[in-house]
XYZ file of N, CA, C and O in Angstrom:
704
model
N 36.777 7.805 18.056
C 36.035 6.634 18.041
C 34.607 6.915 18.619
O 33.560 6.530 18.196
N 34.462 7.888 19.558
C 33.410 8.500 20.049
C 32.400 9.219 19.110
O 31.169 9.256 19.144
N 33.156 9.960 18.223
C 32.455 10.482 17.221
C 31.534 9.603 16.259
O 30.376 9.746 15.822
N 32.237 8.454 15.953
C 31.595 7.419 15.193
C 30.405 6.727 15.842
O 29.453 6.428 15.174
N 30.511 6.455 17.268
C 29.337 5.940 17.938
C 28.156 7.212 18.024
O 27.138 6.830 17.684
N 28.737 8.371 18.145
C 27.494 9.313 17.942
C 26.988 9.514 16.778
O 25.668 9.748 16.679
N 27.539 9.444 15.694
C 27.119 9.359 14.420
C 26.218 8.214 14.203
O 25.110 8.422 13.467
N 26.699 7.120 14.487
C 25.759 5.855 14.557
C 24.413 6.166 15.258
O 23.331 5.824 14.773
N 24.562 6.574 16.477
C 23.317 6.895 17.362
C 22.397 8.012 16.666
O 21.252 7.751 16.673
N 22.842 8.935 16.082
C 22.384 10.078 15.315
C 21.565 9.480 14.100
O 20.334 9.644 13.883
N 22.375 8.505 13.323
C 21.523 7.940 12.229
C 20.564 6.980 12.885
O 19.423 7.122 11.974
N 20.607 6.132 13.828
C 19.711 5.587 14.269
C 18.478 6.358 14.705
O 17.368 5.974 14.448
N 18.660 7.351 15.364
C 17.357 8.401 15.767
C 16.662 8.883 14.625
O 15.600 8.857 14.615
N 17.299 9.326 13.649
C 16.820 9.892 12.297
C 16.011 8.545 11.910
O 14.950 8.811 11.189
N 16.470 7.447 11.622
C 15.972 6.242 11.178
C 14.613 5.995 11.915
O 13.616 5.908 11.301
N 14.753 6.133 13.254
C 13.440 5.992 13.876
C 12.434 6.861 13.836
O 11.165 6.902 13.698
N 12.868 8.113 13.626
C 11.893 9.222 13.374
C 11.193 9.170 11.907
O 10.036 9.307 11.828
N 12.069 8.676 11.058
C 11.292 8.410 9.748
C 10.275 7.285 9.806
O 9.451 7.293 9.161
N 10.558 6.237 10.588
C 9.742 5.207 10.696
C 8.395 5.608 11.472
O 7.113 5.328 10.985
N 8.657 6.556 12.479
C 7.371 7.195 13.204
C 6.555 7.894 12.218
O 5.425 8.093 12.257
N 7.233 8.630 11.399
C 6.507 9.540 10.393
C 5.682 8.566 9.550
O 4.442 9.086 9.091
N 6.109 7.732 8.914
C 5.525 6.741 8.098
C 4.218 6.097 8.930
O 3.006 6.009 8.437
N 4.406 5.829 10.063
C 3.339 5.127 10.861
C 2.258 6.350 11.039
O 0.926 6.007 11.021
N 2.728 7.352 11.468
C 1.694 8.474 11.724
C 0.814 8.775 10.544
O -0.137 8.964 10.369
N 1.588 8.966 9.460
C 0.682 9.098 7.965
C -0.059 8.066 7.841
O -1.165 8.369 7.407
N 0.331 6.882 7.877
C -0.623 5.867 7.630
C -1.833 5.622 8.571
O -3.014 5.435 8.038
N -1.597 6.056 9.756
C -2.705 6.152 10.927
C -3.734 7.280 10.256
O -4.982 7.107 10.514
N -3.242 8.372 10.003
C -4.019 9.411 9.476
C -4.904 8.941 8.161
O -6.134 9.276 8.254
N -4.248 8.432 7.293
C -4.961 7.900 6.027
C -6.040 6.817 6.379
O -7.147 6.917 5.755
N -5.935 5.884 7.383
C -6.782 4.847 7.639
C -7.987 5.537 8.638
O -9.063 4.908 8.827
N -7.618 6.601 8.997
C -8.701 7.070 10.245
C -10.253 7.253 9.447
O -11.031 6.861 9.894
N -10.144 7.930 8.313
C -11.351 8.228 7.501
C -12.065 6.909 7.211
O -13.252 6.525 7.114
N -11.228 5.977 6.690
C -11.728 4.644 6.245
C -12.256 3.788 7.459
O -13.434 3.276 7.223
N -11.626 3.987 8.616
C -12.180 3.214 9.804
C -13.466 4.007 10.242
O -14.383 3.230 10.603
N -13.561 5.209 10.144
C -14.773 5.968 10.495
C -15.890 5.516 9.677
O -17.085 5.222 9.933
N -15.656 5.489 8.240
C -16.799 5.074 7.230
C -17.220 3.343 7.635
O -18.500 3.168 7.490
N -16.407 2.436 8.202
C -16.425 1.125 8.136
C -17.144 0.913 9.529
O -18.194 0.114 9.535
N -16.841 1.800 10.459
C -17.237 1.451 11.771
C -18.751 2.166 12.089
O -19.622 1.924 12.840
N -18.952 3.178 11.427
C -20.241 3.985 11.336
C -21.147 4.196 10.107
O -21.170 5.098 9.447
N -21.539 2.968 9.617
C -22.103 2.920 8.337
C -23.471 3.796 8.477
O -24.151 3.818 9.714
N -23.868 4.505 7.600
C -25.281 5.353 7.462
C -26.403 4.289 7.974
O -26.645 3.191 7.416
N -27.567 4.760 8.847
C -28.491 3.811 9.268
C -29.455 3.889 8.164
O -29.805 4.998 7.453
N -30.213 2.637 7.777
C -31.074 2.572 6.864
C -32.566 2.917 7.374
O -33.051 2.236 8.520
N -33.222 3.979 6.965
C -34.551 4.260 7.336
C -35.403 3.914 6.295
O -35.434 4.510 5.264
N -36.495 2.848 6.660
C -37.473 2.384 5.631
C -38.614 3.417 5.912
O -39.078 3.461 6.997
N -39.374 3.739 4.866
C -40.590 4.384 4.886
C -41.688 3.017 4.895
O -41.103 1.997 4.771
N -43.003 3.329 5.118
C -43.870 2.386 5.212
C -43.941 1.710 3.786
O -44.077 0.574 3.638
N -43.912 2.566 2.722
C -43.957 1.857 1.373
C -42.780 0.844 1.005
O -43.111 -0.287 0.539
N -41.695 1.266 1.638
C -40.550 0.449 1.296
C -40.617 -1.056 2.081
O -40.245 -1.911 1.592
N -41.003 -0.774 3.303
C -41.169 -1.914 4.093
C -42.141 -2.942 3.493
O -42.166 -4.100 3.584
N -43.343 -2.337 2.981
C -44.436 -3.042 2.425
C -43.838 -3.851 1.191
O -44.114 -5.104 1.006
N -43.109 -3.186 0.332
C -42.597 -3.647 -0.821
C -41.622 -4.796 -0.688
O -41.752 -5.633 -1.234
N -40.856 -4.625 0.349
C -40.110 -5.805 0.977
C -40.851 -7.041 1.377
O -40.546 -8.142 0.933
N -41.779 -6.820 2.193
C -42.645 -7.854 2.651
C -43.317 -8.483 1.392
O -43.579 -9.911 1.282
N -43.953 -7.716 0.489
C -44.634 -8.285 -0.730
C -43.565 -9.142 -1.601
O -43.909 -10.244 -1.955
N -42.417 -8.560 -1.636
C -41.390 -9.089 -2.534
C -40.910 -10.521 -1.845
O -40.790 -11.629 -2.558
N -40.883 -10.386 -0.591
C -40.407 -11.762 0.177
C -41.378 -12.754 0.083
O -41.083 -13.991 -0.030
N -42.591 -12.576 0.116
C -43.788 -13.347 0.160
C -44.074 -13.841 -1.361
O -44.149 -15.013 -1.557
N -44.053 -12.844 -2.223
C -44.266 -13.169 -3.691
C -43.091 -14.060 -4.188
O -43.497 -14.706 -5.359
N -41.953 -14.096 -3.763
C -41.010 -14.773 -4.278
C -40.660 -16.254 -3.318
O -39.689 -16.791 -3.526
N -41.735 -16.540 -2.524
C -41.484 -17.704 -1.675
C -42.476 -18.832 -2.251
O -43.316 -18.771 -3.067
N -41.980 -20.114 -1.808
C -42.843 -21.129 -2.088
C -44.027 -21.284 -1.612
O -45.021 -21.885 -2.158
N -44.261 -20.770 -0.260
C -45.670 -20.425 0.361
C -46.671 -19.705 -0.723
O -47.920 -20.209 -0.775
N -46.233 -18.831 -1.348
C -46.988 -18.072 -2.213
C -47.210 -18.846 -3.369
O -48.580 -19.119 -3.798
N -46.412 -19.346 -3.909
C -46.517 -20.253 -5.046
C -47.554 -21.395 -4.991
O -48.531 -21.704 -5.565
N -47.275 -22.202 -3.733
C -48.175 -23.245 -3.457
C -49.620 -22.849 -3.222
O -50.532 -23.526 -3.485
N -49.888 -21.859 -2.213
C -51.082 -21.228 -1.861
C -51.903 -20.948 -3.228
O -53.129 -21.161 -3.293
N -50.968 -20.030 -3.978
C -51.682 -19.668 -5.174
C -52.225 -20.894 -6.133
O -53.242 -20.653 -6.729
N -51.308 -21.757 -6.289
C -51.686 -22.802 -7.052
C -52.924 -23.759 -6.439
O -53.864 -24.239 -7.244
N -52.970 -23.746 -5.185
C -54.066 -24.368 -4.446
C -55.429 -23.357 -4.770
O -56.357 -24.107 -5.113
N -55.252 -22.275 -4.601
C -56.614 -21.466 -4.717
C -56.914 -21.464 -6.287
O -58.114 -21.618 -6.493
N -56.019 -21.354 -7.363
C -56.331 -21.633 -8.563
C -57.086 -23.024 -9.008
O -58.095 -23.069 -9.641
N -56.544 -23.960 -8.331
C -56.917 -25.290 -8.573
C -58.589 -25.498 -8.024
O -59.433 -25.977 -8.726
N -58.674 -24.983 -6.795
C -60.082 -24.928 -6.036
C -60.945 -24.200 -6.948
O -62.047 -24.648 -7.328
N -60.564 -22.975 -7.570
C -61.228 -22.030 -8.417
C -61.901 -22.816 -9.589
O -63.015 -22.826 -9.917
N -60.742 -23.503 -10.330
C -61.091 -24.242 -11.489
C -62.016 -25.521 -11.239
O -63.085 -25.515 -11.951
N -61.677 -26.186 -10.103
C -62.518 -27.357 -9.905
C -64.009 -27.006 -9.638
O -64.919 -27.587 -10.042
N -64.183 -25.881 -8.664
C -65.461 -25.604 -8.494
C -66.362 -25.092 -9.631
O -67.383 -25.380 -9.692
N -65.748 -24.307 -10.516
C -66.390 -23.679 -11.563
C -66.835 -24.707 -12.754
O -67.751 -24.508 -13.480
N -65.909 -25.750 -12.618
C -66.119 -26.924 -13.707
C -67.156 -27.770 -13.342
O -68.164 -28.317 -13.936
N -67.186 -28.102 -12.051
C -68.107 -29.251 -11.221
C -69.577 -28.494 -10.824
O -70.283 -29.479 -10.450
N -69.428 -27.280 -10.499
C -70.742 -26.616 -10.028
C -71.929 -26.867 -10.991
O -71.655 -27.000 -12.252
N -73.017 -26.824 -10.345
C -74.399 -27.001 -11.235
C -74.486 -25.653 -11.836
O -74.217 -24.677 -11.453
N -75.103 -25.906 -13.009
C -75.250 -24.615 -14.087
C -76.044 -23.709 -13.337
O -77.146 -23.963 -12.684
N -75.380 -22.411 -13.265
C -75.925 -21.329 -12.595
C -75.528 -21.025 -11.199
O -75.390 -19.926 -10.789
N -74.729 -21.963 -10.528
C -74.097 -21.783 -9.286
C -72.609 -21.265 -9.490
O -71.877 -20.750 -8.646
N -72.048 -21.543 -10.753
C -70.656 -21.153 -10.842
C -70.582 -19.708 -11.049
O -71.507 -19.064 -11.483
N -69.562 -19.169 -10.531
C -69.451 -17.782 -10.540
C -68.369 -17.152 -11.756
O -68.224 -16.006 -11.975
N -67.749 -18.297 -12.274
C -66.687 -17.823 -13.253
C -66.645 -19.176 -14.330
O -65.866 -19.829 -14.159
N -67.679 -19.239 -15.385
C -67.651 -20.348 -16.141
C -66.585 -20.481 -16.954
O -65.613 -19.660 -17.012
N -66.481 -21.747 -17.613
C -65.320 -22.237 -18.319
C -64.007 -21.236 -18.835
O -63.025 -21.505 -18.706
N -64.377 -20.205 -19.670
C -63.241 -19.571 -20.179
C -62.347 -18.826 -18.877
O -61.312 -18.339 -18.987
N -62.990 -18.868 -17.716
C -62.360 -18.417 -16.624
C -61.990 -16.874 -16.777
O -60.841 -16.474 -16.380
N -62.856 -16.076 -17.258
C -62.463 -14.632 -17.711
C -62.197 -13.760 -16.387
O -61.233 -13.092 -16.159
N -63.051 -14.116 -15.185
C -62.793 -13.322 -13.981
C -61.374 -13.681 -13.240
O -60.684 -12.955 -12.897
N -61.104 -15.043 -13.536
C -59.954 -15.595 -13.012
C -58.601 -15.052 -13.587
O -57.667 -14.588 -13.049
N -58.851 -14.870 -15.070
C -57.646 -14.125 -15.831
C -57.578 -12.763 -15.517
O -56.543 -12.109 -15.456
N -58.640 -11.980 -15.185
C -58.725 -10.511 -14.833
C -57.981 -10.655 -13.506
O -57.042 -9.498 -13.206
N -58.258 -11.423 -12.736
C -57.659 -11.124 -11.137
C -56.139 -11.539 -11.330
O -55.303 -10.843 -10.669
N -55.721 -12.551 -12.209
C -54.294 -12.897 -12.363
C -53.479 -11.705 -12.848
O -52.489 -11.295 -12.527
N -54.245 -11.039 -13.972
C -53.695 -9.873 -14.629
C -53.421 -8.727 -13.683
O -52.322 -8.098 -13.572
N -54.376 -8.571 -12.823
C -54.269 -7.327 -11.899
C -53.362 -7.622 -10.783
O -52.488 -6.853 -10.280
N -53.233 -8.888 -10.307
C -52.263 -9.464 -9.322
C -50.893 -8.926 -10.007
O -49.829 -8.559 -9.309
N -50.635 -9.536 -11.188
C -49.217 -9.419 -11.879
C -48.891 -7.972 -12.092
O -47.788 -7.493 -11.987
N -49.970 -7.250 -12.384
C -49.692 -5.733 -12.662
C -49.346 -4.989 -11.418
O -48.592 -4.082 -11.472
N -49.946 -5.351 -10.300
C -49.752 -4.748 -9.013
C -48.265 -5.243 -8.440
O -47.578 -4.676 -7.926
N -48.119 -6.467 -8.567
C -46.848 -7.296 -7.846
C -45.676 -6.849 -8.478
O -44.796 -6.583 -7.774
N -45.657 -6.661 -9.748
C -44.534 -6.338 -10.537
C -43.820 -5.140 -10.129
O -42.597 -4.971 -9.993
N -44.297 -3.970 -10.060
C -43.677 -2.844 -9.751
C -43.362 -2.780 -8.194
O -42.249 -2.081 -7.765
N -44.048 -3.343 -7.307
C -43.716 -3.508 -5.974
C -42.513 -4.386 -5.835
O -41.562 -4.049 -5.074
N -42.326 -5.498 -6.535
C -41.119 -6.259 -6.561
C -39.945 -5.593 -7.016
O -38.976 -5.536 -6.662
N -40.182 -4.788 -8.032
C -39.132 -3.731 -8.705
C -38.639 -2.831 -7.509
O -37.371 -2.641 -7.516
N -39.605 -2.325 -6.803
C -39.054 -1.245 -5.883
C -38.172 -1.970 -4.872
O -37.193 -1.478 -4.526
N -38.556 -3.289 -4.345
C -37.764 -4.046 -3.518
C -36.444 -4.247 -3.940
O -35.415 -4.152 -3.360
N -36.256 -4.616 -5.340
C -35.080 -4.980 -6.097
C -34.237 -3.696 -6.019
O -32.984 -3.829 -5.930
N -34.862 -2.523 -6.512
C -34.166 -1.492 -6.442
C -33.301 -1.138 -4.996
O -32.282 -0.624 -5.020
N -34.083 -1.268 -3.947
C -33.627 -1.050 -2.641
C -32.544 -2.105 -2.419
O -31.353 -1.785 -1.728
N -32.674 -3.467 -2.688
C -31.625 -4.367 -2.677
C -30.149 -3.934 -3.432
O -29.199 -4.220 -3.102
N -30.575 -3.644 -4.693
C -29.594 -2.863 -5.454
C -28.629 -1.955 -4.842
O -27.351 -1.838 -4.727
N -29.318 -1.122 -4.300
C -28.775 -0.069 -3.336
C -27.960 -0.469 -2.092
O -26.843 -0.041 -1.762
N -28.286 -1.663 -1.474
C -27.753 -2.315 -0.419
C -26.457 -2.865 -0.988
O -25.361 -2.737 -0.285
N -26.587 -3.606 -2.127
C -25.382 -4.076 -2.599
C -24.328 -3.266 -3.121
O -23.096 -3.393 -3.001
N -24.902 -2.045 -3.532
C -23.915 -0.987 -3.885
C -23.016 -0.387 -2.688
O -21.875 -0.263 -2.650
N -23.915 -0.211 -1.633
C -23.095 0.219 -0.381
C -22.246 -0.922 0.092
O -21.085 -0.706 0.702
N -22.608 -2.202 0.016
C -21.720 -3.211 0.536
C -20.458 -3.299 -0.340
O -19.364 -3.421 0.319
N -20.562 -3.100 -1.624
C -19.305 -2.999 -2.418
C -18.553 -1.955 -2.158
O -17.251 -1.802 -2.131
N -19.073 -0.570 -1.816
C -18.304 0.497 -1.437
C -17.557 0.123 -0.083
O -16.421 0.276 -0.045
N -18.149 -0.569 0.837
C -17.438 -1.137 1.978
C -16.336 -2.012 1.773
O -15.185 -1.860 2.282
N -16.539 -2.868 0.704
C -15.572 -3.885 0.336
C -14.403 -3.136 -0.164
O -13.311 -3.346 0.056
N -14.762 -1.956 -1.212
C -13.698 -1.232 -1.537
C -12.834 -0.633 -0.518
O -11.483 -0.570 -0.517
N -13.494 0.068 0.402
C -12.794 0.939 1.514
C -11.896 -0.147 2.399
O -11.040 0.114 2.770
N -12.459 -1.402 2.544
C -11.493 -2.408 3.260
C -10.264 -2.834 2.297
O -9.207 -2.781 2.890
N -10.433 -3.049 1.114
C -9.300 -3.187 0.066
C -8.456 -2.079 0.239
O -7.017 -2.192 0.264
N -9.055 -0.820 0.128
C -8.086 0.354 0.245
C -7.261 0.568 1.490
O -6.150 0.800 1.486
N -8.039 0.216 2.596
C -7.201 0.052 3.866
C -6.028 -0.954 3.916
O -5.083 -0.744 4.410
N -6.460 -2.145 3.457
C -5.464 -3.132 3.252
C -4.286 -2.691 2.335
O -3.012 -2.875 2.686
N -4.639 -1.907 1.302
C -3.579 -1.344 0.388
C -2.598 -0.328 1.010
O -1.423 -0.521 0.962
N -3.284 0.323 1.913
C -2.687 1.347 2.554
C -1.602 0.826 3.517
O -0.365 1.201 3.706
N -2.008 -0.179 4.359
C -1.130 -0.987 5.192
C -0.081 -1.476 4.340
O 1.196 -1.533 4.975
N -0.486 -2.082 3.420
C 0.822 -2.746 2.528
C 1.842 -1.788 2.258
O 3.095 -1.975 2.193
N 1.403 -0.640 1.707
C 2.317 0.302 1.271
C 3.173 0.876 2.281
O 4.273 1.063 2.284
N 2.284 1.068 3.575
C 3.266 1.455 4.976
C 4.298 0.412 5.050
O 5.373 0.903 5.424
N 3.931 -0.891 5.167
C 4.890 -1.836 5.158
C 6.032 -1.832 4.434
O 7.194 -1.964 4.647
N 5.714 -1.579 3.151
C 6.712 -1.562 2.064
C 7.701 -0.474 2.335
O 8.880 -0.456 2.148
N 7.125 0.765 2.540
C 7.978 1.891 2.969
C 8.926 1.631 4.119
O 10.114 1.872 4.308
N 8.416 0.921 5.177
C 9.291 0.789 6.243
C 10.396 -0.194 5.868
O 11.477 -0.271 6.184
N 9.994 -1.253 5.223
C 10.960 -2.324 4.781
C 11.938 -1.529 3.841
O 13.330 -1.768 3.973
N 11.639 -0.667 2.871
C 12.637 0.044 2.279
C 13.493 0.884 2.880
O 14.700 1.023 2.685
N 12.981 1.528 3.888
C 13.674 2.609 4.785
C 14.702 1.649 5.634
O 15.861 1.999 5.728
N 14.227 0.525 6.277
C 14.998 -0.248 6.689
C 16.432 -0.822 6.131
O 17.580 -0.974 6.385
N 16.020 -1.211 4.813
C 17.056 -1.719 3.929
C 18.029 -0.738 3.582
O 19.282 -0.914 3.502
N 17.611 0.654 3.406
C 18.328 1.808 3.031
C 19.235 1.955 4.089
O 20.522 2.171 3.812
N 18.702 1.808 5.422
C 19.584 2.333 6.464
C 20.699 1.180 6.691
O 21.846 1.506 7.215
N 20.275 -0.228 6.538
C 20.952 -1.229 6.699
C 22.403 -1.005 5.769
O 23.412 -1.482 6.115
N 21.882 -0.915 4.574
C 22.942 -0.778 3.446
C 23.819 0.383 3.869
O 25.000 0.281 3.616
N 23.404 1.408 4.243
C 24.251 2.554 4.601
C 25.101 2.361 5.646
O 26.353 2.642 5.783
N 24.570 1.542 6.675
C 25.474 1.239 8.004
C 26.519 0.236 7.367
O 27.617 0.168 7.895
N 26.193 -0.690 6.634
C 27.143 -1.759 5.835
C 28.266 -1.020 5.372
O 29.491 -1.370 5.367
N 27.892 -0.123 4.539
C 28.875 0.578 3.638
C 29.877 1.499 4.699
O 31.014 1.246 4.532
N 29.102 2.088 5.758
C 30.012 2.800 6.602
C 31.007 1.796 7.363
O 32.165 2.008 7.615
N 30.354 0.841 7.774
C 31.192 -0.254 8.582
C 32.306 -0.854 7.618
O 33.450 -1.089 8.183
N 32.050 -1.109 6.510
C 33.074 -1.699 5.428
C 34.064 -0.564 5.272
O 35.427 -0.875 5.077
N 33.782 0.693 5.106
C 34.623 1.858 4.997
C 35.674 1.973 6.221
O 36.869 1.898 5.957
N 35.074 1.787 7.365
C 35.982 1.825 8.427
C 36.807 0.609 8.643
O 38.052 0.735 9.054
N 36.210 -0.642 8.160
C 36.910 -1.876 8.385
C 38.304 -1.605 7.278
O 39.450 -2.146 7.598
N 38.035 -1.043 5.965
C 39.063 -0.629 5.183
C 40.002 0.265 5.614
O 41.338 0.110 5.636
N 39.620 1.225 6.452
C 40.460 2.095 6.974
C 41.449 1.315 8.193
O 42.561 1.630 8.185
N 40.777 0.495 8.889
C 41.648 -0.197 9.901
C 42.617 -1.251 9.147
O 43.770 -1.286 9.793
N 41.991 -1.945 8.088
C 43.022 -2.651 7.202
C 44.069 -1.886 6.839
O 45.389 -2.372 6.816
N 43.970 -0.746 6.087
C 44.944 0.139 5.771
C 46.151 0.670 6.826
O 47.140 0.635 6.565
N 45.487 0.907 8.060
C 46.261 1.367 9.038
C 47.209 -0.087 9.493
O 48.410 -0.050 9.704
N 46.527 -1.277 9.573
C 47.233 -2.359 9.924
C 48.353 -2.592 8.865
O 49.440 -2.971 9.031
N 48.054 -2.419 7.418
C 48.955 -2.723 6.432
C 50.078 -1.825 6.376
O 51.115 -2.184 6.167
N 49.615 -0.506 6.945
C 50.896 0.450 6.961
C 51.666 0.142 8.100
O 52.897 0.415 8.009
N 51.366 -0.454 9.053
C 52.162 -0.653 10.284
C 52.898 -2.029 9.998
O 53.970 -2.113 10.535
N 52.377 -2.750 9.000
C 53.231 -4.027 8.790
C 54.284 -3.621 7.689
O 55.265 -3.875 7.778
């Protein structure tokens, strides 16, 4: 009977060792992911990148649209109502069209630079999301392995106890 108890204790010890190995492996796998999530690379902006962000932020705002509309309205009203010779850009508004074209030609690439930087931020954010999902998957796998190991051990113990019960029943049957 002492041998049976000793075998059960040894089985439990090996079971605990297997669980500890699973936990240790999971922790090692998650360490790299945790380092990447906790220490994201610092974003260092050049002067040009900072300016392009500010231009894109202002160029895409209601303040820009409203102020631009007001300036154009004042421009047109002044040049239409001014006394002949005092207007600086008469009716076809060639100077205004030139200035609008220049603003559009300069503003478009600056906004594109800012959008490219935003796209890079989005890519890094999606990489972080991927790492978080990978970490969750590793934890689920680890739990799955633990549950499988527990079930295997429990089934093994059930079969062993059933075999012992059968032996006891046979002994009782033989005595009867």
